[in-house]
Every structure is written in C-alpha cells, then in structure tokens.
Amino acid sequence: MNPLIIANWKCNPETLEEAQELFFSIKEDIKNKDIVICPPSIFLPSLICEGVNFGAQNCFWEEKGAYTGEISPQMIKSIGCDYVIIGHSERRTIFHESNEDIKKKVRKAQMAGLIPVVCIGESEDQDTFEVIEEQIKDIGRDVILAYEPLWAIGTGENASLEKVKEVREFLKDRKVLYGGSVNSQNAKDYLEITDGLLIGGASLNAGEFIKIILCDI
Ligand code: PGA
C-alpha cells in the first residue's frame, strides 16, 4: 500500500491568488498520486481539478439547516472532495471540540461518503496512550488516524521515531499517519514506520513539499 501524504494548509494563504499560485506550483507533481490537498474550504471550488485528491479541514455533523457558518459533509462531497480532516488539535483546543463532537462528525462524514482523517495525540503533560485510547473509543475502524502530539505541531520538535513506532504498534492494524514538524529532512524516516504523513507548515512551501513527495518514491 502506498503511503498517503496529506497537506493541511490550515488558515493559509491569505488570498485566493496566493492559494492558486501555491497550488499551480505543485499541481503537476501531485497529480495521480496518493496525495491529498486540504486548503481552506472557501478556496476548494477554485482549485479542484481532475487527477488531484482534495479534502476539507473540518466539517459539521448535520446535513443542512439553521447552523450559521457551518459546512456539512454533503456539501464537501458535492464539490468533489473525498477526504475531511476531523478533530485536529487546533479544533480541539481553540474551538473546544470534544471527543463526542468528533465522533458525530466522523459518523456523518462517512455517511456522506467522505474518508475521515482523525487527528489524535497528547499534550506535553498527558499520557500518550491514555489520551489516544479515549480519542479513538467508538470511532470505528474505517478511518485514517493521524498521530500528532500537540507539542510537535509547528514547533520544529518532532516526536521521536521510537515514540511513533510505539503508537503505530498500539494502533496495530489501523492506517496511521504521523504529523508534527515534518519536513524534507525527516519525512523519509517517518514514512518508513507509518502509513503516511500529515504536513502543515512545510506544505505551504512548494519546493519543500515537492522534496517531501520525492522522499516517497
Ligand atoms: P506542522 O503541522 O507540520 O506545521 O507541524 C501539522 C499539522 O498540524 O497537521
């Protein structure tokens, strides 16, 4: 099975023009590969094209209705996305999403035909396995998990390979990606012990992102 590489652009770049520029500088290198681009949802319709996989960075748990500001899994699917990131630590900490909220989102995303990429991981003062156990409880097996310890996200401090191996082992036959300060220098090491990568900061730099993709060949 080929590793999956997911680019999480988060709330970047600032304008549609910049998003198009970034996308067009990676487009030919990511076509027809196991790579998923997750730009801000508002840019998706302007970027979606044949041969490239797209995902949203979040979704709501209802199909439609009076929920100002929310985007449903059906809407995401209908514009041509196949994936959705759910429960990113920034959603959990800044927007106070609970494991219960995340479970509802996962269920509804699956019902809409999306593949959920569920982010899990501990903060510095927490026990990794206790936290993960709770985060994956009742979430079902049909999801991709992204292990992203909070202290490794955007900090330049990676989780050790031993730690990622332990988590991989703990999650056994599930599909597990690693995320947290992945760059072109360390991507290969993590690819060897996981099923793929979730990349934030380094996916905003076309040259760096292409180097990461090339590690995988
Ligand atoms: P990072 O982010 O690669 O910038 O650490 C990863 C993520 O938050 O998904």
Tab-separated table of C-alpha atoms and ligand atoms in Angstrom:
chain	number	residue	atom	x	y	z
A	1	MET	CA	0.000	0.000	0.000
A	2	ASN	CA	1.379	3.410	-0.955
A	3	PRO	CA	1.827	5.915	1.842
A	4	LEU	CA	-0.671	8.755	1.936
A	5	ILE	CA	0.609	12.320	2.154
A	6	ILE	CA	-1.861	14.972	3.266
A	7	ALA	CA	-1.187	18.706	3.044
A	8	ASN	CA	-3.015	20.731	5.689
A	9	TRP	CA	-2.798	24.385	4.646
A	10	LYS	CA	-4.733	25.455	7.783
A	11	CYS	CA	-5.871	29.113	7.543
A	12	ASN	CA	-3.336	29.904	4.780
A	13	PRO	CA	-2.540	31.513	2.426
A	14	GLU	CA	-4.222	34.886	2.812
A	15	THR	CA	-5.742	35.313	-0.644
A	16	LEU	CA	-7.227	33.185	-3.415
A	17	GLU	CA	-4.488	34.404	-5.775
A	18	GLU	CA	-1.792	33.128	-3.416
A	19	ALA	CA	-3.632	29.821	-2.970
A	20	GLN	CA	-3.836	29.378	-6.747
A	21	GLU	CA	-0.178	30.245	-7.127
A	22	LEU	CA	0.852	27.688	-4.494
A	23	PHE	CA	-1.430	25.047	-5.996
A	24	PHE	CA	-0.215	25.568	-9.558
A	25	SER	CA	3.396	25.283	-8.446
A	26	ILE	CA	2.782	21.770	-7.054
A	27	LYS	CA	-0.029	20.572	-9.338
A	28	GLU	CA	1.996	18.567	-11.876
A	29	ASP	CA	3.972	16.812	-9.114
A	30	ILE	CA	0.932	15.721	-7.120
A	31	LYS	CA	-1.314	14.504	-9.938
A	32	ASN	CA	-2.463	10.877	-9.823
A	33	LYS	CA	-0.602	10.190	-6.574
A	34	ASP	CA	-1.675	9.291	-3.037
A	35	ILE	CA	-1.531	12.924	-2.017
A	36	VAL	CA	-4.426	14.966	-0.631
A	37	ILE	CA	-4.532	18.773	-0.563
A	38	CYS	CA	-6.611	20.387	2.179
A	39	PRO	CA	-6.800	24.130	1.558
A	40	PRO	CA	-9.225	26.446	3.369
A	41	SER	CA	-12.718	25.315	2.256
A	42	ILE	CA	-13.512	28.630	0.599
A	43	PHE	CA	-10.683	28.069	-1.907
A	44	LEU	CA	-11.663	24.484	-2.753
A	45	PRO	CA	-14.015	25.193	-5.691
A	46	SER	CA	-11.348	27.335	-7.386
A	47	LEU	CA	-8.676	24.645	-7.040
A	48	ILE	CA	-10.475	21.333	-7.539
A	49	CYS	CA	-9.389	19.605	-10.755
A	50	GLU	CA	-9.031	16.192	-12.366
A	51	GLY	CA	-6.302	13.918	-11.037
A	52	VAL	CA	-5.779	15.634	-7.667
A	53	ASN	CA	-7.301	14.491	-4.348
A	54	PHE	CA	-8.815	17.146	-2.127
A	55	GLY	CA	-10.068	17.314	1.436
A	56	ALA	CA	-11.632	19.811	3.819
A	57	GLN	CA	-10.048	20.681	7.174
A	58	ASN	CA	-13.255	20.304	9.182
A	59	CYS	CA	-16.977	19.644	8.747
A	60	PHE	CA	-20.203	19.894	10.720
A	61	TRP	CA	-22.312	16.910	11.810
A	62	GLU	CA	-25.616	17.969	10.249
A	63	GLU	CA	-26.512	17.738	6.560
A	64	LYS	CA	-28.151	21.161	6.340
A	65	GLY	CA	-30.233	23.607	8.320
A	66	ALA	CA	-30.000	26.671	10.520
A	67	TYR	CA	-26.338	26.396	11.559
A	68	THR	CA	-24.798	29.701	10.563
A	69	GLY	CA	-21.224	29.402	9.415
A	70	GLU	CA	-21.066	25.613	9.259
A	71	ILE	CA	-20.258	23.394	6.254
A	72	SER	CA	-21.772	19.918	6.029
A	73	PRO	CA	-20.054	16.719	4.853
A	74	GLN	CA	-22.581	16.510	1.996
A	75	MET	CA	-21.540	19.954	0.774
A	76	ILE	CA	-17.880	18.981	0.907
A	77	LYS	CA	-18.544	15.761	-1.008
A	78	SER	CA	-20.705	17.544	-3.580
A	79	ILE	CA	-17.901	19.842	-4.716
A	80	GLY	CA	-15.557	16.927	-5.367
A	81	CYS	CA	-13.671	16.219	-2.123
A	82	ASP	CA	-13.090	12.685	-0.872
A	83	TYR	CA	-11.425	13.420	2.466
A	84	VAL	CA	-12.023	15.510	5.563
A	85	ILE	CA	-9.667	16.173	8.479
A	86	ILE	CA	-11.598	15.850	11.750
A	87	GLY	CA	-10.516	16.698	15.299
A	88	HIS	CA	-7.273	18.486	14.506
A	89	SER	CA	-5.712	19.588	17.793
A	90	GLU	CA	-6.306	23.218	16.813
A	91	ARG	CA	-10.026	22.412	16.550
A	92	ARG	CA	-9.913	20.616	19.897
A	93	THR	CA	-8.018	23.337	21.764
A	94	ILE	CA	-9.046	26.635	20.128
A	95	PHE	CA	-12.621	25.659	19.224
A	96	HIS	CA	-13.195	23.294	22.165
A	97	GLU	CA	-14.265	20.283	20.101
A	98	SER	CA	-14.819	17.237	22.301
A	99	ASN	CA	-14.314	13.571	21.513
A	100	GLU	CA	-18.127	13.340	21.342
A	101	ASP	CA	-18.309	16.136	18.730
A	102	ILE	CA	-15.573	14.455	16.739
A	103	LYS	CA	-17.357	11.105	16.824
A	104	LYS	CA	-20.528	12.721	15.451
A	105	LYS	CA	-18.549	14.405	12.683
A	106	VAL	CA	-16.812	11.144	11.763
A	107	ARG	CA	-20.100	9.259	11.516
A	108	LYS	CA	-21.745	11.915	9.355
A	109	ALA	CA	-18.694	12.337	7.143
A	110	GLN	CA	-18.693	8.592	6.469
A	111	MET	CA	-22.415	8.657	5.706
A	112	ALA	CA	-21.717	11.377	3.137
A	113	GLY	CA	-19.053	9.198	1.513
A	114	LEU	CA	-16.025	11.087	2.820
A	115	ILE	CA	-12.920	9.446	4.286
A	116	PRO	CA	-12.282	10.950	7.735
A	117	VAL	CA	-8.717	11.670	8.782
A	118	VAL	CA	-8.968	11.843	12.569
A	119	CYS	CA	-6.188	13.629	14.425
A	120	ILE	CA	-5.118	12.199	17.761
A	121	GLY	CA	-2.299	12.898	20.185
A	122	GLU	CA	-1.365	14.083	23.620
A	123	SER	CA	-0.184	17.392	25.059
A	124	GLU	CA	3.128	17.560	26.896
A	125	ASP	CA	1.717	16.758	30.334
A	126	GLN	CA	-0.554	13.900	29.239
A	127	ASP	CA	-0.047	10.169	28.918
A	128	THR	CA	0.028	9.309	25.203
A	129	PHE	CA	-1.793	6.004	25.376
A	130	GLU	CA	-4.484	7.082	27.835
A	131	VAL	CA	-5.303	10.058	25.620
A	132	ILE	CA	-5.287	8.070	22.387
A	133	GLU	CA	-7.423	5.313	23.889
A	134	GLU	CA	-10.075	7.883	24.781
A	135	GLN	CA	-9.825	9.662	21.417
A	136	ILE	CA	-10.344	6.517	19.353
A	137	LYS	CA	-13.064	4.998	21.566
A	138	ASP	CA	-16.147	4.136	19.459
A	139	ILE	CA	-14.728	5.897	16.446
A	140	GLY	CA	-14.857	2.761	14.283
A	141	ARG	CA	-12.023	1.228	12.305
A	142	ASP	CA	-12.874	2.761	8.972
A	143	VAL	CA	-10.934	5.980	9.478
A	144	ILE	CA	-7.402	7.159	8.873
A	145	LEU	CA	-5.699	8.229	12.097
A	146	ALA	CA	-3.080	10.977	12.224
A	147	TYR	CA	-0.863	10.855	15.311
A	148	GLU	CA	0.105	14.450	16.027
A	149	PRO	CA	1.379	15.126	19.537
A	150	LEU	CA	0.431	18.720	20.337
A	151	TRP	CA	3.942	19.784	21.273
A	152	ALA	CA	5.249	18.681	17.877
A	153	ILE	CA	2.865	20.760	15.769
A	154	GLY	CA	4.514	23.763	14.151
A	155	THR	CA	7.323	23.769	16.717
A	156	GLY	CA	10.197	22.117	14.875
A	157	GLU	CA	10.240	19.495	17.659
A	158	ASN	CA	9.425	16.098	16.256
A	159	ALA	CA	8.141	13.087	18.094
A	160	SER	CA	10.931	10.527	18.345
A	161	LEU	CA	10.855	7.634	15.910
A	162	GLU	CA	10.616	5.268	18.906
A	163	LYS	CA	7.517	7.053	20.155
A	164	VAL	CA	5.862	6.990	16.743
A	165	LYS	CA	6.701	3.274	16.417
A	166	GLU	CA	5.099	2.610	19.821
A	167	VAL	CA	1.959	4.476	18.799
A	168	ARG	CA	1.900	2.638	15.467
A	169	GLU	CA	2.148	-0.667	17.355
A	170	PHE	CA	-0.558	0.379	19.834
A	171	LEU	CA	-2.916	1.153	16.934
A	172	LYS	CA	-2.000	-2.142	15.255
A	173	ASP	CA	-3.872	-2.776	12.013
A	174	ARG	CA	-5.222	0.744	11.596
A	175	LYS	CA	-3.949	3.185	8.986
A	176	VAL	CA	-1.759	5.644	10.889
A	177	LEU	CA	-0.107	8.824	9.621
A	178	TYR	CA	2.387	10.949	11.537
A	179	GLY	CA	2.158	14.729	11.751
A	180	GLY	CA	4.171	17.352	13.623
A	181	SER	CA	7.000	19.423	12.138
A	182	VAL	CA	7.541	17.088	9.201
A	183	ASN	CA	9.965	18.499	6.636
A	184	SER	CA	12.060	17.244	3.723
A	185	GLN	CA	14.869	16.242	6.129
A	186	ASN	CA	12.826	13.936	8.355
A	187	ALA	CA	9.930	12.823	6.109
A	188	LYS	CA	11.641	9.637	4.900
A	189	ASP	CA	12.241	8.388	8.465
A	190	TYR	CA	8.577	8.761	9.386
A	191	LEU	CA	7.404	7.275	6.095
A	192	GLU	CA	9.345	4.114	6.881
A	193	ILE	CA	7.425	3.480	10.112
A	194	THR	CA	3.928	4.791	9.308
A	195	ASP	CA	1.303	4.744	6.569
A	196	GLY	CA	1.923	8.354	5.626
A	197	LEU	CA	2.210	11.961	6.751
A	198	LEU	CA	0.048	14.945	7.648
A	199	ILE	CA	2.008	18.064	6.822
A	200	GLY	CA	1.229	21.600	7.913
A	201	GLY	CA	3.892	24.322	7.602
A	202	ALA	CA	6.068	22.504	5.065
A	203	SER	CA	3.102	22.095	2.698
A	204	LEU	CA	2.929	25.883	2.252
A	205	ASN	CA	6.337	25.937	0.621
A	206	ALA	CA	6.076	24.398	-2.852
A	207	GLY	CA	9.761	23.459	-3.106
A	208	GLU	CA	9.820	21.850	0.327
A	209	PHE	CA	6.565	19.982	-0.266
A	210	ILE	CA	7.793	18.587	-3.596
A	211	LYS	CA	11.001	17.381	-1.892
A	212	ILE	CA	8.867	15.550	0.683
A	213	ILE	CA	6.825	13.886	-2.049
A	214	LEU	CA	10.045	12.796	-3.738
A	215	CYS	CA	11.203	11.074	-0.495
A	216	ASP	CA	8.337	8.738	-1.049
A	217	ILE	CA	9.495	7.467	-4.451
B	1	PGA	P1	3.099	21.142	11.127
B	1	PGA	O1	1.530	20.888	11.297
B	1	PGA	O2	3.567	20.250	10.007
B	1	PGA	O3	3.215	22.606	10.784
B	1	PGA	O4	3.743	20.787	12.416
B	1	PGA	C1	0.994	19.618	11.199
B	1	PGA	C2	-0.488	19.685	11.483
B	1	PGA	O5	-0.905	20.476	12.333
B	1	PGA	O6	-1.283	18.949	10.854
